[in-house]
């Protein structure tokens, strides 16, 4: 009875702190002064060409034809789970009603010396947590990384893709987020159940979940022979601080980044968002002094979202007296994906067909069909012999 009482107290303490807010990380504003006076980029740039980690990790599982009936019987249970998930999503939406609509917003200061990108992504992160069934700390890590990927990748060149990958030795394993230029983002974590003990200050310990290792940011475009990647050591594992450090160390861009995910006592995402401030070359000392004064005084990014501020209003708070140049503003609605079922199924078919006719025929001879799951979307499809034959013929024609 004493053990149960202690365990219940620990659970209550954990739940009471799940809405911990992320810190704001301000980097290299002083050192950027010297950099902004130079016309040339430092020789310490460490951008290297490397092949990007596959953007569509797929898990293949052989499924015997004899198990089809069992799958059909399980469908009824699956419908019940989906109804339960829909009820949870509805309740979470009601709890987070104060959050503004998901938006990514980019604007420049009136003097055109500062670029600001802001994001509100509460619904997006909630969907990601639902798809991956993540524990609270895993949700915070994945959500923060999704927000960073949107900040880095949205509004880039058409068809450009940005991948942010944390590869640490913590229980979370890899944490990957991939964003497109038009605001689509998806992600995954190796261990969605990772939920280490809280930090001494009672906040979710994302740093311990990720651990020590490397952060790699890769940018890819169809016109590139290979993606361009930069790799730095993970500083804290708290996501925003590491991404800001990467931008300073690898791309020589003075940046302030804040991202956060707020979770209530029912382990539901109630706020997610962030902002990125980048100082453009030849920014004046006065502009830098304004940022040094304003940014540290701002509430956390999740607090701003929970106040109901839109992405534009967050940008206005960040710029303060620098104000925004509205005619240069751009916005779009982010979404989780791409995960359209028909398109995803076609990509899966092509991936399996590319294994080669002999290997595919061997699998079909043994099992009769193939079950394949997208690790980003957690969508599963069962591919029949007819599906694979058609896909193989298409691959051979191309």
Short mmCIF file of C-alpha atoms in Angstrom, two decimals:
data_model
loop_
_atom_site.label_atom_id
_atom_site.label_comp_id
_atom_site.label_asym_id
_atom_site.label_seq_id
_atom_site.Cartn_x
_atom_site.Cartn_y
_atom_site.Cartn_z
CA UNK A 1 0.00 0.00 0.00
CA UNK A 2 2.90 2.36 0.77
CA UNK A 3 4.46 1.62 -2.66
CA UNK A 4 1.18 2.41 -4.42
CA UNK A 5 0.87 5.70 -2.55
CA UNK A 6 4.43 6.69 -3.53
CA UNK A 7 3.81 5.71 -7.16
CA UNK A 8 0.59 7.75 -7.34
CA UNK A 9 2.36 10.77 -5.89
CA UNK A 10 5.11 10.47 -8.50
CA UNK A 11 2.53 10.27 -11.30
CA UNK A 12 0.74 13.37 -10.00
CA UNK A 13 4.04 15.25 -9.82
CA UNK A 14 4.89 14.27 -13.41
CA UNK A 15 1.48 15.29 -14.74
CA UNK A 16 1.61 18.63 -12.98
CA UNK A 17 4.73 19.59 -14.90
CA UNK A 18 3.96 18.26 -18.37
CA UNK A 19 3.14 21.75 -19.61
CA UNK A 20 6.77 22.79 -19.12
CA UNK A 21 7.83 25.49 -21.51
CA UNK A 22 10.94 25.56 -23.67
CA UNK A 23 13.62 28.16 -23.17
CA UNK A 24 14.57 30.79 -25.72
CA UNK A 25 18.02 30.45 -27.14
CA UNK A 26 19.86 33.54 -28.35
CA UNK A 27 23.11 32.93 -30.16
CA UNK A 28 25.90 34.88 -31.78
CA UNK A 29 24.33 38.32 -31.86
CA UNK A 30 27.54 39.88 -30.54
CA UNK A 31 29.86 37.81 -32.71
CA UNK A 32 27.67 38.49 -35.74
CA UNK A 33 28.69 42.14 -35.63
CA UNK A 34 32.15 41.28 -36.84
CA UNK A 35 30.81 38.78 -39.35
CA UNK A 36 28.30 41.25 -40.81
CA UNK A 37 31.15 43.66 -41.66
CA UNK A 38 32.81 41.12 -43.94
CA UNK A 39 31.87 40.53 -47.58
CA UNK A 40 33.23 36.98 -47.54
CA UNK A 41 32.10 33.88 -45.70
CA UNK A 42 34.62 32.44 -43.21
CA UNK A 43 36.70 29.53 -44.39
CA UNK A 44 35.47 27.47 -41.46
CA UNK A 45 32.27 26.57 -43.31
CA UNK A 46 31.80 22.85 -42.96
CA UNK A 47 29.13 22.21 -45.56
CA UNK A 48 29.84 18.90 -47.25
CA UNK A 49 28.10 16.90 -49.92
CA UNK A 50 26.55 13.72 -48.57
CA UNK A 51 23.75 11.41 -49.46
CA UNK A 52 20.71 12.23 -47.36
CA UNK A 53 19.13 9.61 -45.20
CA UNK A 54 16.18 8.13 -47.07
CA UNK A 55 13.14 10.37 -46.80
CA UNK A 56 10.76 7.43 -46.76
CA UNK A 57 11.89 4.76 -44.31
CA UNK A 58 9.78 1.71 -45.00
CA UNK A 59 9.35 -1.34 -42.87
CA UNK A 60 8.61 -4.55 -44.77
CA UNK A 61 6.99 -7.45 -43.01
CA UNK A 62 6.19 -10.75 -44.66
CA UNK A 63 2.61 -11.68 -44.14
CA UNK A 64 1.41 -15.21 -44.77
CA UNK A 65 -1.75 -15.56 -46.78
CA UNK A 66 -3.19 -17.71 -44.01
CA UNK A 67 -3.20 -14.66 -41.72
CA UNK A 68 -5.63 -12.70 -43.88
CA UNK A 69 -8.63 -13.92 -41.89
CA UNK A 70 -6.95 -12.84 -38.66
CA UNK A 71 -6.35 -9.41 -40.15
CA UNK A 72 -10.02 -9.16 -41.08
CA UNK A 73 -11.07 -10.14 -37.57
CA UNK A 74 -8.77 -7.49 -36.17
CA UNK A 75 -10.41 -4.83 -38.35
CA UNK A 76 -13.36 -4.57 -35.95
CA UNK A 77 -10.99 -3.87 -33.07
CA UNK A 78 -9.19 -1.33 -35.24
CA UNK A 79 -12.42 0.57 -35.85
CA UNK A 80 -12.97 0.76 -32.09
CA UNK A 81 -9.46 2.12 -31.56
CA UNK A 82 -10.02 4.71 -34.28
CA UNK A 83 -13.25 5.86 -32.65
CA UNK A 84 -11.39 6.18 -29.35
CA UNK A 85 -8.60 8.18 -31.04
CA UNK A 86 -11.17 10.47 -32.65
CA UNK A 87 -12.74 11.11 -29.24
CA UNK A 88 -9.32 11.95 -27.78
CA UNK A 89 -8.57 14.29 -30.70
CA UNK A 90 -11.92 16.06 -30.22
CA UNK A 91 -11.21 16.55 -26.51
CA UNK A 92 -7.71 17.84 -27.25
CA UNK A 93 -9.09 20.29 -29.80
CA UNK A 94 -11.49 21.64 -27.20
CA UNK A 95 -8.68 22.02 -24.65
CA UNK A 96 -6.46 23.83 -27.15
CA UNK A 97 -9.18 26.07 -28.53
CA UNK A 98 -7.20 29.14 -27.44
CA UNK A 99 -4.42 28.27 -29.93
CA UNK A 100 -4.50 30.11 -33.24
CA UNK A 101 -4.71 28.26 -36.54
CA UNK A 102 -1.55 26.54 -37.76
CA UNK A 103 0.45 29.01 -39.84
CA UNK A 104 4.02 29.65 -40.96
CA UNK A 105 4.76 33.37 -41.39
CA UNK A 106 7.81 35.14 -42.75
CA UNK A 107 8.50 38.88 -42.67
CA UNK A 108 11.37 41.36 -42.62
CA UNK A 109 11.89 44.26 -40.28
CA UNK A 110 11.05 47.71 -41.59
CA UNK A 111 14.75 48.50 -42.02
CA UNK A 112 15.28 45.15 -43.85
CA UNK A 113 18.07 44.14 -41.47
CA UNK A 114 16.25 41.27 -39.74
CA UNK A 115 14.33 38.28 -41.07
CA UNK A 116 11.74 36.60 -38.85
CA UNK A 117 9.95 33.29 -39.42
CA UNK A 118 7.27 32.22 -36.97
CA UNK A 119 5.14 29.11 -36.72
CA UNK A 120 2.03 28.02 -34.88
CA UNK A 121 1.73 24.24 -35.22
CA UNK A 122 -0.46 22.92 -32.42
CA UNK A 123 -2.74 20.80 -34.59
CA UNK A 124 0.19 19.50 -36.62
CA UNK A 125 2.14 18.31 -33.58
CA UNK A 126 -0.99 16.80 -32.09
CA UNK A 127 -1.46 14.79 -35.30
CA UNK A 128 2.18 13.65 -35.23
CA UNK A 129 1.84 12.50 -31.61
CA UNK A 130 -1.33 10.61 -32.50
CA UNK A 131 0.25 8.90 -35.51
CA UNK A 132 3.35 7.80 -33.59
CA UNK A 133 1.66 7.23 -30.21
CA UNK A 134 4.50 9.04 -28.46
CA UNK A 135 5.12 9.37 -24.75
CA UNK A 136 5.20 12.96 -23.36
CA UNK A 137 8.96 13.50 -23.68
CA UNK A 138 9.07 11.88 -27.12
CA UNK A 139 6.17 14.13 -28.14
CA UNK A 140 8.07 17.22 -27.01
CA UNK A 141 11.23 16.18 -28.88
CA UNK A 142 9.42 15.28 -32.09
CA UNK A 143 7.24 18.38 -31.96
CA UNK A 144 10.17 20.73 -31.41
CA UNK A 145 12.06 19.16 -34.29
CA UNK A 146 9.04 19.46 -36.59
CA UNK A 147 8.80 23.16 -35.71
CA UNK A 148 12.53 23.67 -36.40
CA UNK A 149 12.26 21.91 -39.75
CA UNK A 150 9.41 24.21 -40.75
CA UNK A 151 11.39 27.28 -39.67
CA UNK A 152 14.42 26.18 -41.70
CA UNK A 153 12.71 24.66 -44.73
CA UNK A 154 9.54 26.63 -45.50
CA UNK A 155 9.79 29.36 -48.15
CA UNK A 156 12.98 27.89 -49.63
CA UNK A 157 13.38 27.23 -53.35
CA UNK A 158 10.65 25.30 -55.12
CA UNK A 159 10.93 21.53 -54.58
CA UNK A 160 13.72 22.02 -52.02
CA UNK A 161 13.62 19.68 -49.03
CA UNK A 162 15.19 20.25 -45.61
CA UNK A 163 15.92 17.41 -43.19
CA UNK A 164 16.89 17.90 -39.53
CA UNK A 165 18.22 14.72 -37.91
CA UNK A 166 19.34 14.25 -34.32
CA UNK A 167 21.29 11.05 -33.82
CA UNK A 168 22.08 10.68 -30.14
CA UNK A 169 22.84 7.93 -27.67
CA UNK A 170 19.76 8.62 -25.52
CA UNK A 171 16.71 6.35 -25.25
CA UNK A 172 14.88 8.27 -27.99
CA UNK A 173 17.33 7.14 -30.69
CA UNK A 174 17.06 9.12 -33.91
CA UNK A 175 14.72 12.08 -34.17
CA UNK A 176 14.11 13.13 -37.77
CA UNK A 177 11.98 15.87 -39.31
CA UNK A 178 11.67 16.60 -43.04
CA UNK A 179 10.09 19.80 -44.39
CA UNK A 180 9.29 20.93 -47.92
CA UNK A 181 9.32 24.47 -49.30
CA UNK A 182 5.53 24.63 -49.23
CA UNK A 183 5.02 23.90 -45.53
CA UNK A 184 4.62 20.15 -45.46
CA UNK A 185 6.54 18.36 -42.71
CA UNK A 186 6.78 14.85 -41.32
CA UNK A 187 8.96 13.16 -38.74
CA UNK A 188 9.76 10.10 -36.70
CA UNK A 189 11.56 8.95 -33.59
CA UNK A 190 13.22 5.57 -33.16
CA UNK A 191 11.65 4.96 -29.75
CA UNK A 192 8.27 6.68 -29.30
CA UNK A 193 8.06 5.34 -25.74
CA UNK A 194 11.13 7.24 -24.55
CA UNK A 195 10.16 9.19 -21.43
CA UNK A 196 13.14 9.65 -19.06
CA UNK A 197 12.69 11.13 -15.58
CA UNK A 198 11.95 14.82 -15.32
CA UNK A 199 14.73 17.35 -14.95
CA UNK A 200 15.51 18.70 -11.46
CA UNK A 201 13.41 21.78 -12.32
CA UNK A 202 10.43 19.53 -13.05
CA UNK A 203 10.47 19.96 -16.84
CA UNK A 204 10.43 17.29 -19.52
CA UNK A 205 13.99 16.08 -20.07
CA UNK A 206 14.28 16.22 -23.86
CA UNK A 207 18.05 16.56 -23.60
CA UNK A 208 18.36 13.26 -21.75
CA UNK A 209 16.02 11.57 -24.23
CA UNK A 210 18.25 12.57 -27.15
CA UNK A 211 21.62 12.27 -25.42
CA UNK A 212 25.01 13.00 -26.92
CA UNK A 213 25.71 12.61 -30.61
CA UNK A 214 25.45 14.63 -33.82
CA UNK A 215 22.96 16.94 -35.51
CA UNK A 216 22.85 16.82 -39.30
CA UNK A 217 20.93 19.30 -41.44
CA UNK A 218 20.56 18.32 -45.11
CA UNK A 219 19.14 20.28 -47.99
CA UNK A 220 18.13 18.52 -51.21
CA UNK A 221 16.76 19.60 -54.57
CA UNK A 222 16.07 17.60 -57.75
CA UNK A 223 18.73 19.66 -59.54
CA UNK A 224 21.43 18.60 -57.06
CA UNK A 225 23.49 15.52 -57.73
CA UNK A 226 23.73 14.98 -53.99
CA UNK A 227 22.13 16.72 -51.00
CA UNK A 228 24.30 19.20 -49.13
CA UNK A 229 24.70 18.40 -45.45
CA UNK A 230 26.28 20.02 -42.42
CA UNK A 231 27.00 18.12 -39.21
CA UNK A 232 27.75 19.44 -35.72
CA UNK A 233 27.90 17.91 -32.27
CA UNK A 234 24.73 17.98 -30.21
CA UNK A 235 25.19 20.61 -27.51
CA UNK A 236 22.28 20.01 -25.16
CA UNK A 237 19.72 17.91 -27.00
CA UNK A 238 17.05 20.54 -26.30
CA UNK A 239 16.55 20.97 -30.09
CA UNK A 240 16.35 24.78 -30.47
CA UNK A 241 19.74 25.47 -28.91
CA UNK A 242 21.35 22.84 -31.11
CA UNK A 243 19.78 24.12 -34.33
CA UNK A 244 20.82 27.70 -33.51
CA UNK A 245 24.35 26.43 -32.84
CA UNK A 246 24.33 24.60 -36.18
CA UNK A 247 23.33 27.76 -38.06
CA UNK A 248 26.13 29.72 -36.42
CA UNK A 249 28.82 27.04 -36.77
CA UNK A 250 28.01 25.57 -40.18
CA UNK A 251 26.22 28.35 -42.04
CA UNK A 252 27.65 31.36 -40.20
CA UNK A 253 24.21 32.85 -39.60
CA UNK A 254 23.55 34.67 -36.34
CA UNK A 255 20.18 33.37 -35.16
CA UNK A 256 17.81 33.29 -32.23
CA UNK A 257 15.51 30.26 -32.20
CA UNK A 258 12.76 29.29 -29.80
CA UNK A 259 10.47 26.29 -30.21
CA UNK A 260 8.24 24.55 -27.73
CA UNK A 261 5.49 22.02 -27.16
CA UNK A 262 3.11 22.29 -24.21
CA UNK A 263 1.34 19.18 -22.92
CA UNK A 264 -1.44 19.11 -20.34
CA UNK A 265 -2.03 16.65 -17.52
CA UNK A 266 -3.92 14.33 -19.86
CA UNK A 267 -0.81 14.15 -22.06
CA UNK A 268 -2.53 16.11 -24.84
CA UNK A 269 -0.71 18.70 -26.95
CA UNK A 270 -2.28 22.09 -26.21
CA UNK A 271 0.29 24.42 -27.78
CA UNK A 272 3.20 24.15 -30.21
CA UNK A 273 5.10 26.80 -32.09
CA UNK A 274 8.23 28.88 -32.30
CA UNK A 275 10.17 31.55 -34.11
CA UNK A 276 13.53 32.09 -35.78
CA UNK A 277 15.23 35.47 -35.97
CA UNK A 278 18.13 35.91 -38.40
CA UNK A 279 20.31 39.00 -38.68
CA UNK A 280 21.05 39.96 -42.25
CA UNK A 281 24.52 41.16 -43.36
CA UNK A 282 25.45 44.72 -42.38
CA UNK A 283 22.83 44.95 -39.64
CA UNK A 284 23.43 48.01 -37.51
CA UNK A 285 24.52 47.93 -33.88
CA UNK A 286 21.26 49.63 -32.96
CA UNK A 287 19.22 46.82 -34.54
CA UNK A 288 21.26 44.22 -32.69
CA UNK A 289 20.80 46.08 -29.40
CA UNK A 290 17.02 46.05 -29.90
CA UNK A 291 17.03 42.29 -30.45
CA UNK A 292 19.29 41.74 -27.45
CA UNK A 293 16.80 43.63 -25.32
CA UNK A 294 13.54 42.26 -26.73
CA UNK A 295 14.17 38.55 -27.31
CA UNK A 296 15.32 37.56 -23.79
CA UNK A 297 12.30 39.37 -22.34
CA UNK A 298 9.74 37.44 -24.42
CA UNK A 299 7.61 34.70 -22.85
CA UNK A 300 8.25 31.17 -24.05
CA UNK A 301 7.02 30.27 -27.52
CA UNK A 302 4.32 28.01 -26.08
CA UNK A 303 3.13 30.81 -23.79
CA UNK A 304 2.76 33.07 -26.83
CA UNK A 305 0.73 30.39 -28.62
CA UNK A 306 -1.43 29.74 -25.55
CA UNK A 307 -2.21 33.46 -25.39
CA UNK A 308 -3.94 32.88 -28.72
CA UNK A 309 -1.44 34.93 -30.75
CA UNK A 310 -1.27 34.25 -34.47
CA UNK A 311 2.02 33.62 -36.24
CA UNK A 312 1.99 37.22 -37.46
CA UNK A 313 1.34 38.60 -33.99
CA UNK A 314 4.24 36.57 -32.64
CA UNK A 315 6.48 38.11 -35.32
CA UNK A 316 5.28 41.56 -34.29
CA UNK A 317 6.14 40.80 -30.67
CA UNK A 318 9.61 39.63 -31.70
CA UNK A 319 10.36 42.67 -33.87
CA UNK A 320 8.89 45.14 -31.36
CA UNK A 321 10.01 48.67 -32.29
CA UNK A 322 11.78 47.42 -35.44
CA UNK A 323 8.30 46.79 -36.83
CA UNK A 324 7.50 44.68 -39.89
CA UNK A 325 7.51 45.42 -43.58
CA UNK A 326 4.09 44.08 -44.50
CA UNK A 327 4.58 44.19 -48.27
CA UNK A 328 7.34 41.58 -47.90
CA UNK A 329 5.34 39.23 -45.67
CA UNK A 330 4.45 35.67 -46.74
CA UNK A 331 2.39 33.01 -45.01
CA UNK A 332 1.11 29.50 -45.59
CA UNK A 333 -0.67 26.73 -43.72
CA UNK A 334 1.61 23.84 -42.69
CA UNK A 335 0.45 20.24 -42.77
CA UNK A 336 1.75 16.84 -41.73
CA UNK A 337 2.88 14.83 -44.72
CA UNK A 338 2.80 14.30 -47.57
CA UNK A 339 0.75 11.30 -46.48
CA UNK A 340 -2.06 11.06 -49.04
CA UNK A 341 -3.03 7.41 -49.05
CA UNK A 342 -3.15 6.91 -52.83
CA UNK A 343 0.16 8.68 -53.43
CA UNK A 344 1.78 6.89 -50.51
CA UNK A 345 0.60 3.50 -51.80
CA UNK A 346 2.12 4.20 -55.21
CA UNK A 347 5.44 5.14 -53.63
CA UNK A 348 5.36 1.96 -51.58
CA UNK A 349 4.66 -0.11 -54.69
CA UNK A 350 7.60 1.43 -56.53
CA UNK A 351 9.87 0.91 -53.52
CA UNK A 352 9.00 -2.78 -53.25
CA UNK A 353 9.11 -3.35 -57.00
CA UNK A 354 12.63 -1.90 -57.10
CA UNK A 355 13.81 -4.82 -54.93
CA UNK A 356 13.97 -6.87 -58.11
CA UNK A 357 11.67 -9.42 -59.69
CA UNK A 358 13.47 -12.45 -58.26
CA UNK A 359 13.32 -11.28 -54.65
CA UNK A 360 9.71 -10.10 -54.93
CA UNK A 361 8.66 -13.40 -56.53
CA UNK A 362 10.33 -15.30 -53.70
CA UNK A 363 8.42 -13.30 -51.10
CA UNK A 364 5.15 -13.83 -52.93
CA UNK A 365 5.81 -17.57 -53.30
CA UNK A 366 6.38 -17.90 -49.56
CA UNK A 367 3.79 -15.48 -48.20
CA UNK A 368 1.38 -14.52 -50.96
CA UNK A 369 1.45 -10.79 -50.15
CA UNK A 370 3.56 -8.05 -48.58
CA UNK A 371 2.70 -5.70 -45.72
CA UNK A 372 4.56 -2.40 -45.82
CA UNK A 373 4.49 0.51 -43.37
CA UNK A 374 5.68 4.09 -43.82
CA UNK A 375 7.64 4.93 -40.68
CA UNK A 376 6.89 8.64 -41.10
CA UNK A 377 3.13 8.33 -41.46
CA UNK A 378 2.55 4.96 -39.75
CA UNK A 379 0.27 4.05 -42.65
CA UNK A 380 0.22 0.36 -43.56
CA UNK A 381 -0.73 -1.16 -46.91
CA UNK A 382 -1.02 -4.79 -47.97
CA UNK A 383 0.31 -5.32 -51.48
CA UNK A 384 -1.04 -8.26 -53.48
CA UNK A 385 0.62 -10.15 -56.29
CA UNK A 386 -1.39 -8.22 -58.89
CA UNK A 387 -0.28 -4.90 -57.38
CA UNK A 388 3.38 -5.89 -57.46
CA UNK A 389 3.28 -7.26 -61.00
CA UNK A 390 1.81 -3.99 -62.24
CA UNK A 391 4.42 -1.97 -60.32
CA UNK A 392 7.26 -4.12 -61.65
CA UNK A 393 6.07 -3.62 -65.21
CA UNK A 394 6.01 0.13 -64.64
CA UNK A 395 9.55 0.09 -63.21
CA UNK A 396 10.81 -1.94 -66.19
CA UNK A 397 9.23 0.49 -68.65
CA UNK A 398 10.96 3.43 -66.99
#
